[in-house]
Coordinates of N, CA and C and ligand atoms in Angstrom, one line a residue:
X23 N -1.1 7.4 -16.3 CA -1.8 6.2 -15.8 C -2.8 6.5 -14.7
X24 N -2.7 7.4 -14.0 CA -3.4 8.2 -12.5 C -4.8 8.7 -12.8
X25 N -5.7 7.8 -12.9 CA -6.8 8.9 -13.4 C -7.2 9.7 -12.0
X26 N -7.5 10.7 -12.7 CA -7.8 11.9 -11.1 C -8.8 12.8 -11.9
X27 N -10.0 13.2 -11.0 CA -11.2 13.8 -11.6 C -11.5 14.9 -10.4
X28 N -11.5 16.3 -11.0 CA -11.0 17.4 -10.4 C -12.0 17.3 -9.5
X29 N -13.3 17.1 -9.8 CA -14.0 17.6 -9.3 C -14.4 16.0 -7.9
X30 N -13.6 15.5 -7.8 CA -13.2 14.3 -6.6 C -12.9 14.9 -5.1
X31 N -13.4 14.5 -4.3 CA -12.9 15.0 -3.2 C -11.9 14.5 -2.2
X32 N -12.1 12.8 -2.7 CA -10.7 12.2 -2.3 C -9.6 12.3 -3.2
X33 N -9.3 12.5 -4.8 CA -8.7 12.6 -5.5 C -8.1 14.3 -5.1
X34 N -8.7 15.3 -4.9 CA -8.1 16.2 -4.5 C -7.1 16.7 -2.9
X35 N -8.1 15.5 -2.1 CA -7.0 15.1 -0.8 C -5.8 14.5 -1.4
X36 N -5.9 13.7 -2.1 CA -4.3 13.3 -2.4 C -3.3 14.2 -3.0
X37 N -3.9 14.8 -3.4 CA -2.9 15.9 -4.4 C -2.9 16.9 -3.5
X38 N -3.6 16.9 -1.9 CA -3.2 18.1 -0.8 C -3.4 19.2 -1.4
X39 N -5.0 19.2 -1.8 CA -5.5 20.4 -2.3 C -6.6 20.8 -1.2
X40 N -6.8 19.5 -0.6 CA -8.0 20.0 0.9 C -7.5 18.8 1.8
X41 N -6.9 19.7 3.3 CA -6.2 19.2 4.7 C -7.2 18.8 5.2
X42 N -7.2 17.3 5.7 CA -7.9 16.5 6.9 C -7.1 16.5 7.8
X43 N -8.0 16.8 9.2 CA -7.3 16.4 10.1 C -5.9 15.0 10.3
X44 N -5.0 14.9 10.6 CA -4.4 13.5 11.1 C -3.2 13.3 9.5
X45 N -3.6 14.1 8.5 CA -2.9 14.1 7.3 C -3.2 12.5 7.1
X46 N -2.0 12.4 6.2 CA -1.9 11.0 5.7 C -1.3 10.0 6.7
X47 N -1.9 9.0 7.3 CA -1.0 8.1 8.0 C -0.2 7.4 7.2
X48 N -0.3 6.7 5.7 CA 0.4 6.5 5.0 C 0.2 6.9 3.4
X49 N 1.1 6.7 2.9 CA 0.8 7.0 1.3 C 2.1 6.3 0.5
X50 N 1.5 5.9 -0.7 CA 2.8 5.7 -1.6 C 1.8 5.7 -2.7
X51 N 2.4 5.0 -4.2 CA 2.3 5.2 -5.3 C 0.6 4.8 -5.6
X52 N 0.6 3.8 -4.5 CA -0.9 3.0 -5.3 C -1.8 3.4 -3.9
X53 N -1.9 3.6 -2.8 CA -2.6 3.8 -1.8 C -2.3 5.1 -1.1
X54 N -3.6 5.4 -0.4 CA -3.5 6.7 0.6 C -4.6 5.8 2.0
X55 N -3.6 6.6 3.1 CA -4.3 6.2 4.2 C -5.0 7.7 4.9
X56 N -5.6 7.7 5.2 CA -6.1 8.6 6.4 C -7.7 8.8 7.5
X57 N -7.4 9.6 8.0 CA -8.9 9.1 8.9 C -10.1 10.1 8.4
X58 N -11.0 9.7 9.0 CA -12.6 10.0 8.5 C -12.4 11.9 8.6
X59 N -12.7 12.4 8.3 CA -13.3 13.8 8.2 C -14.3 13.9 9.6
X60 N -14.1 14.9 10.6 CA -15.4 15.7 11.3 C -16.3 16.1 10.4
X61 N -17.2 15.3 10.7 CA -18.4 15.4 10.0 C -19.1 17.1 9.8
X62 N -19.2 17.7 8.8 CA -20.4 19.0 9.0 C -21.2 19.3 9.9
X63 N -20.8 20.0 11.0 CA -22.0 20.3 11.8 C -21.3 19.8 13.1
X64 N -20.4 18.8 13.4 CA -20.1 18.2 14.1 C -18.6 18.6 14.8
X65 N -18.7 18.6 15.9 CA -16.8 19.0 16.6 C -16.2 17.9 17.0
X66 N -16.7 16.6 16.4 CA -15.8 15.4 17.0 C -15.9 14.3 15.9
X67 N -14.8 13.8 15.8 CA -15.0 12.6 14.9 C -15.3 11.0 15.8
X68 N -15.6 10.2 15.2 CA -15.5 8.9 16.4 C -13.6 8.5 16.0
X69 N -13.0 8.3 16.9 CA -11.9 8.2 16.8 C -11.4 6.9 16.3
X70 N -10.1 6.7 15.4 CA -9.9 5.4 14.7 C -10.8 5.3 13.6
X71 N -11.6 5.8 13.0 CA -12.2 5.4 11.7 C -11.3 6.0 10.5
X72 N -10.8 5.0 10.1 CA -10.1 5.0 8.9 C -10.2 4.9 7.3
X73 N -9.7 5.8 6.6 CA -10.0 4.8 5.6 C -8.7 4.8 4.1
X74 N -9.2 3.6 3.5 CA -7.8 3.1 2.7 C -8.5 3.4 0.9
X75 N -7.3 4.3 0.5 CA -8.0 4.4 -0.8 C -7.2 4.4 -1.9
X76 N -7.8 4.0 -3.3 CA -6.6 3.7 -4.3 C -6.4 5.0 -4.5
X77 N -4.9 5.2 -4.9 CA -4.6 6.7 -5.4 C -5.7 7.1 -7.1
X78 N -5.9 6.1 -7.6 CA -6.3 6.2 -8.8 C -7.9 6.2 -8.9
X79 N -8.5 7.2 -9.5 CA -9.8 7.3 -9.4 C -11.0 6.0 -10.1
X80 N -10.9 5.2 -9.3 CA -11.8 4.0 -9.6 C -13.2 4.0 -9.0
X81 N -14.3 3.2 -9.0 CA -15.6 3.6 -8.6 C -15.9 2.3 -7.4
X82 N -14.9 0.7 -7.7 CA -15.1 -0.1 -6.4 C -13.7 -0.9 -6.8
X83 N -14.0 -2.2 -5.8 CA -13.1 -3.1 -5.5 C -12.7 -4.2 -6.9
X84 N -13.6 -3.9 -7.4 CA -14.3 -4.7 -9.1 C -12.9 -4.1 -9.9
X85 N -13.0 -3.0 -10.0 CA -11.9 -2.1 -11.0 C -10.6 -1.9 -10.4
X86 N -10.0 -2.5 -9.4 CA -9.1 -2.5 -9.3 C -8.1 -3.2 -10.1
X87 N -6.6 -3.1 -10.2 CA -5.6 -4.0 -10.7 C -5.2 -4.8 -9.4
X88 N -4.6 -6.0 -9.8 CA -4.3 -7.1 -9.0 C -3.4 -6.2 -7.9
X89 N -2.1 -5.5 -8.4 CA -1.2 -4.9 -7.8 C -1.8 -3.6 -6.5
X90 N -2.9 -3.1 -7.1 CA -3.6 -2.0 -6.4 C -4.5 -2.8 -4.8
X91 N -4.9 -4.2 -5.6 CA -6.1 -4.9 -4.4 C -4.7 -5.4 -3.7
X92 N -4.1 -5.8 -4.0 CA -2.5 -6.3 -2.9 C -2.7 -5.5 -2.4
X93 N -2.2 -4.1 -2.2 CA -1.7 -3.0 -1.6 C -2.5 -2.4 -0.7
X94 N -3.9 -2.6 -1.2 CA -4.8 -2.0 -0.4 C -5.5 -3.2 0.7
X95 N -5.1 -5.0 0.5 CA -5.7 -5.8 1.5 C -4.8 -5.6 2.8
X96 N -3.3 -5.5 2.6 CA -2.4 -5.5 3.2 C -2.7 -4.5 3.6
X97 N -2.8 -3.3 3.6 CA -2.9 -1.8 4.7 C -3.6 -2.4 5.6
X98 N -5.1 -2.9 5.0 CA -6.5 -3.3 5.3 C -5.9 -4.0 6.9
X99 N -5.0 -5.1 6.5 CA -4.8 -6.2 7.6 C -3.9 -5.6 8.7
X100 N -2.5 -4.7 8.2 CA -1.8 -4.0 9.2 C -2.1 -3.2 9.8
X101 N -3.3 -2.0 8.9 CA -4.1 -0.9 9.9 C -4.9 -1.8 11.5
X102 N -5.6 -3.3 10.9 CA -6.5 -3.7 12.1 C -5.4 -4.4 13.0
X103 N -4.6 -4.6 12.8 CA -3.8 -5.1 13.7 C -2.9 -3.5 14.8
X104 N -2.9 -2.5 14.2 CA -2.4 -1.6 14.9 C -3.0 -1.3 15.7
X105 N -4.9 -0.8 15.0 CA -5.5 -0.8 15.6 C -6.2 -1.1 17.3
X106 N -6.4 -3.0 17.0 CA -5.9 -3.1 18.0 C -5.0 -3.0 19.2
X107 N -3.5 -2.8 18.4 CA -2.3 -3.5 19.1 C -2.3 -2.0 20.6
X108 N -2.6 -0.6 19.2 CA -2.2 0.6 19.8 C -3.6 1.8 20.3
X109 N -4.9 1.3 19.7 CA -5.7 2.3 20.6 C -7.1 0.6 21.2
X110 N -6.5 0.0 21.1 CA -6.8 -1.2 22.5 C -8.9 -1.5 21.8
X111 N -8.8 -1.6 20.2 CA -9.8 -2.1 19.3 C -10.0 -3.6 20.3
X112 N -11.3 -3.7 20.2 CA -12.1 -5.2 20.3 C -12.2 -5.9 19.2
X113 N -12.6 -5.2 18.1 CA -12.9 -5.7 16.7 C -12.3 -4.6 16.0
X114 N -12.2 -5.4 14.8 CA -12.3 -4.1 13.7 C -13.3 -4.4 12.2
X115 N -13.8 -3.5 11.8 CA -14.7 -3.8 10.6 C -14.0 -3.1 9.5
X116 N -14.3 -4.1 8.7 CA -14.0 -3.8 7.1 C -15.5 -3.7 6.1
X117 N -15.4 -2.6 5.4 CA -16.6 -2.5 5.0 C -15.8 -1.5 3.7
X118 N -16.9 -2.0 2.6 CA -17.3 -0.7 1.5 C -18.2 -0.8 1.3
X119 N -19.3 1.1 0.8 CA -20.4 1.7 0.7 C -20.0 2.0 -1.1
X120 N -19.7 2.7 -1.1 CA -19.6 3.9 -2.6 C -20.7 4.3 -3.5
X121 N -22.1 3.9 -2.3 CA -23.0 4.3 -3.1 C -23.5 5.8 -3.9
X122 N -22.5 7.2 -3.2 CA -22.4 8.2 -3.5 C -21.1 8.7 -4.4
X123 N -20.0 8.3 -3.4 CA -18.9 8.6 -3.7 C -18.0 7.7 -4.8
X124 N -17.5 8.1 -6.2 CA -17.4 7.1 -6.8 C -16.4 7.0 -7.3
X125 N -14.8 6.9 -6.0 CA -14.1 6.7 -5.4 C -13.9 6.3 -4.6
X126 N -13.4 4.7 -4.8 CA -13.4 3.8 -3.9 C -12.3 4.2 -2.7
X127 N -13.1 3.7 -1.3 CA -12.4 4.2 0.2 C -12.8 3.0 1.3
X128 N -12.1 2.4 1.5 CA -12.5 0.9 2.6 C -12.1 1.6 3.9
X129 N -13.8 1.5 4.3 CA -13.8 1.4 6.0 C -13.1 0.9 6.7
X130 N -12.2 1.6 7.7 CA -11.3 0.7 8.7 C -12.2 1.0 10.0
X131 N -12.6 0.2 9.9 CA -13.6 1.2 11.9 C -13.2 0.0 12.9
X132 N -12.7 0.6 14.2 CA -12.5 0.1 15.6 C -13.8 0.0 16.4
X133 N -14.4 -1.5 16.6 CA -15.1 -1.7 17.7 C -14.4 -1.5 19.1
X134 N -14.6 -0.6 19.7 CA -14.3 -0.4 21.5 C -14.6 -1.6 22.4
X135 N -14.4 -1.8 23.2 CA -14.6 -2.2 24.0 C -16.4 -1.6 24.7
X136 N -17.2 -2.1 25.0 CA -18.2 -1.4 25.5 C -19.1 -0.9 25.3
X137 N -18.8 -0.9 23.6 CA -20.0 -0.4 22.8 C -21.0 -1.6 22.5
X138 N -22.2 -1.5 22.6 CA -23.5 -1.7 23.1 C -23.9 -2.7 21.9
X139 N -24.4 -4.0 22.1 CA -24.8 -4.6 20.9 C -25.3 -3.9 19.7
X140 N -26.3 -3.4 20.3 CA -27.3 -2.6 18.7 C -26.3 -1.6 18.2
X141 N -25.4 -1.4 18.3 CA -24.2 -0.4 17.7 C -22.9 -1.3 16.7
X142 N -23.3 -2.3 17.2 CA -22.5 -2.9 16.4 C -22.9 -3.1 14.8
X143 N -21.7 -3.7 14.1 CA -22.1 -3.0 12.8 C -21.5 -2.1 12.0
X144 N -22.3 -1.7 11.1 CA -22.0 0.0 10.7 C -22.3 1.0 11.2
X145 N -22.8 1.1 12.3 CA -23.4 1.9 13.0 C -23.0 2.3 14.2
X146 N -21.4 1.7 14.4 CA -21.0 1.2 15.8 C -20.7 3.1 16.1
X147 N -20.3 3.4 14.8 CA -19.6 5.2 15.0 C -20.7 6.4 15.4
X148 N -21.7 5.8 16.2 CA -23.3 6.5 16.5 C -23.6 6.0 18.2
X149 N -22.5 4.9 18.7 CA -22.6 5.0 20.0 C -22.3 6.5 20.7
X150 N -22.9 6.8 21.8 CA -22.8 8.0 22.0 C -21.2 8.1 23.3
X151 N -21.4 6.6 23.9 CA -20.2 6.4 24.7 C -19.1 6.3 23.8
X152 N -18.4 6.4 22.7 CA -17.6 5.8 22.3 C -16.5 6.7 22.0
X153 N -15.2 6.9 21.9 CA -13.9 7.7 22.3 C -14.4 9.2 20.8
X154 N -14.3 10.1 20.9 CA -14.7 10.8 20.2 C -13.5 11.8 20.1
X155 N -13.2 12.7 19.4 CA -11.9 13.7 19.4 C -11.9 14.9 17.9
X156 N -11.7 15.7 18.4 CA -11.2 17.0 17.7 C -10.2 16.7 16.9
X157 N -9.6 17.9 16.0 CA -8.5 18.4 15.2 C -7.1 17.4 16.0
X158 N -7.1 17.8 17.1 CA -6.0 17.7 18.0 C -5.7 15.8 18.5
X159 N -7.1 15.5 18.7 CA -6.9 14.3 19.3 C -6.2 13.3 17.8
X160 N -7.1 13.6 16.9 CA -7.2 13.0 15.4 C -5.3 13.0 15.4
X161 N -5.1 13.9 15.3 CA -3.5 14.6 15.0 C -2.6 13.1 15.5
X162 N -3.0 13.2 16.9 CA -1.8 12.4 18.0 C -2.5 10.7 17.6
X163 N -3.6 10.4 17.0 CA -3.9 8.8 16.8 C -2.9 8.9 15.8
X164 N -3.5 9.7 14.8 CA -2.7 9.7 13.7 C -1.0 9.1 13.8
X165 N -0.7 10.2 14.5 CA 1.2 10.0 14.5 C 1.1 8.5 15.6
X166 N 0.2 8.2 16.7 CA 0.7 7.0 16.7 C 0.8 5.8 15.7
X167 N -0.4 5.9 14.8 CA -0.8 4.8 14.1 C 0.5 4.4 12.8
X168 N 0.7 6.0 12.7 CA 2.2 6.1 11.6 C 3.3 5.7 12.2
X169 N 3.5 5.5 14.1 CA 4.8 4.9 14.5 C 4.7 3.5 14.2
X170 N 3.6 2.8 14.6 CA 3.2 1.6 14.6 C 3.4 1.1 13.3
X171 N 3.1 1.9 12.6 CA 3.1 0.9 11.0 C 4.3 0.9 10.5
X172 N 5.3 1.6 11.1 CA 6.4 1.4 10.8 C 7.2 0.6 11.1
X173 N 6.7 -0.3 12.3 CA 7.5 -1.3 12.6 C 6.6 -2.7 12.1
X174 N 5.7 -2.2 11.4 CA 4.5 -4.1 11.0 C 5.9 -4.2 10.0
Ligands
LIG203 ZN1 -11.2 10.5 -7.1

């Protein structure tokens, strides 16, 4: 039932064939959680950018099963609420692209506090003030966000 296509880059993170920083914050049968990748070129990620994806290689939100879009609105609503509760989010945005990637992955992104109207958006992860972090920082959001979800 798992469609998985080798040549997937998120389908191959699930099967922990290529390590991101922060690992999985959650995972079960139909969903995987984890955070954005350091960008190429880059030694910092914007911190708290999340993202929630079906374990099954689908291309959007259209091709989902009922059981799969449950699973994945719910992370969606518990991630922003941790968010908030535990790295102290103003907002949180929900967004899908998949104009490349054709495996679907819903944006979880944390508006800060302070970040600058014209950042807001999709763009908010391009403020230059805004909490940024290595291997290490990614690691410790991570395991907080996984204590937190444990008690939603
Ligand atoms: Zn895939």
């Amino acid at each position: 039932m798992i469609q998985y296509d080798p040549d997937c880059f998120i389908c191959r993170k699930h099967r922990k064939e290529i390590h991101i920083p922060g690992g999985a914050i959650y995972e079960d049968d139909l969903v995987y959680i984890g955070h954005a990748q350091i960008r190429e070129g880059q030694a910092t990620a914007y911190l708290g950018y999340l993202m929630v994806e079906p374990k099954r290689h689908v291309p959007g939100v259209a091709e989902l099963t009922d059981v799969e879009a449950q699973a994945i609105g719910l992370m969606v609503a518990r991630l922003s609420k941790v968010l908030k509760a535990s790295e102290k989010a103003e907002h949180v945005y929900v967004f899908v692209l998949g104009d490349f990637v054709h495996h679907l992955h819903v944006h979880v992104v944390p508006r800060y506090p302070g970040a600058p109207r014209e950042y807001w958006g999709i763009h908010v992860d391009e403020w230059p003030g805004a909490p940024r972090g290595g291997a290490e920082e990614i690691d410790a959001l991570c395991m907080r966000l996984r204590e937190k979800l444990k008690n939603e």
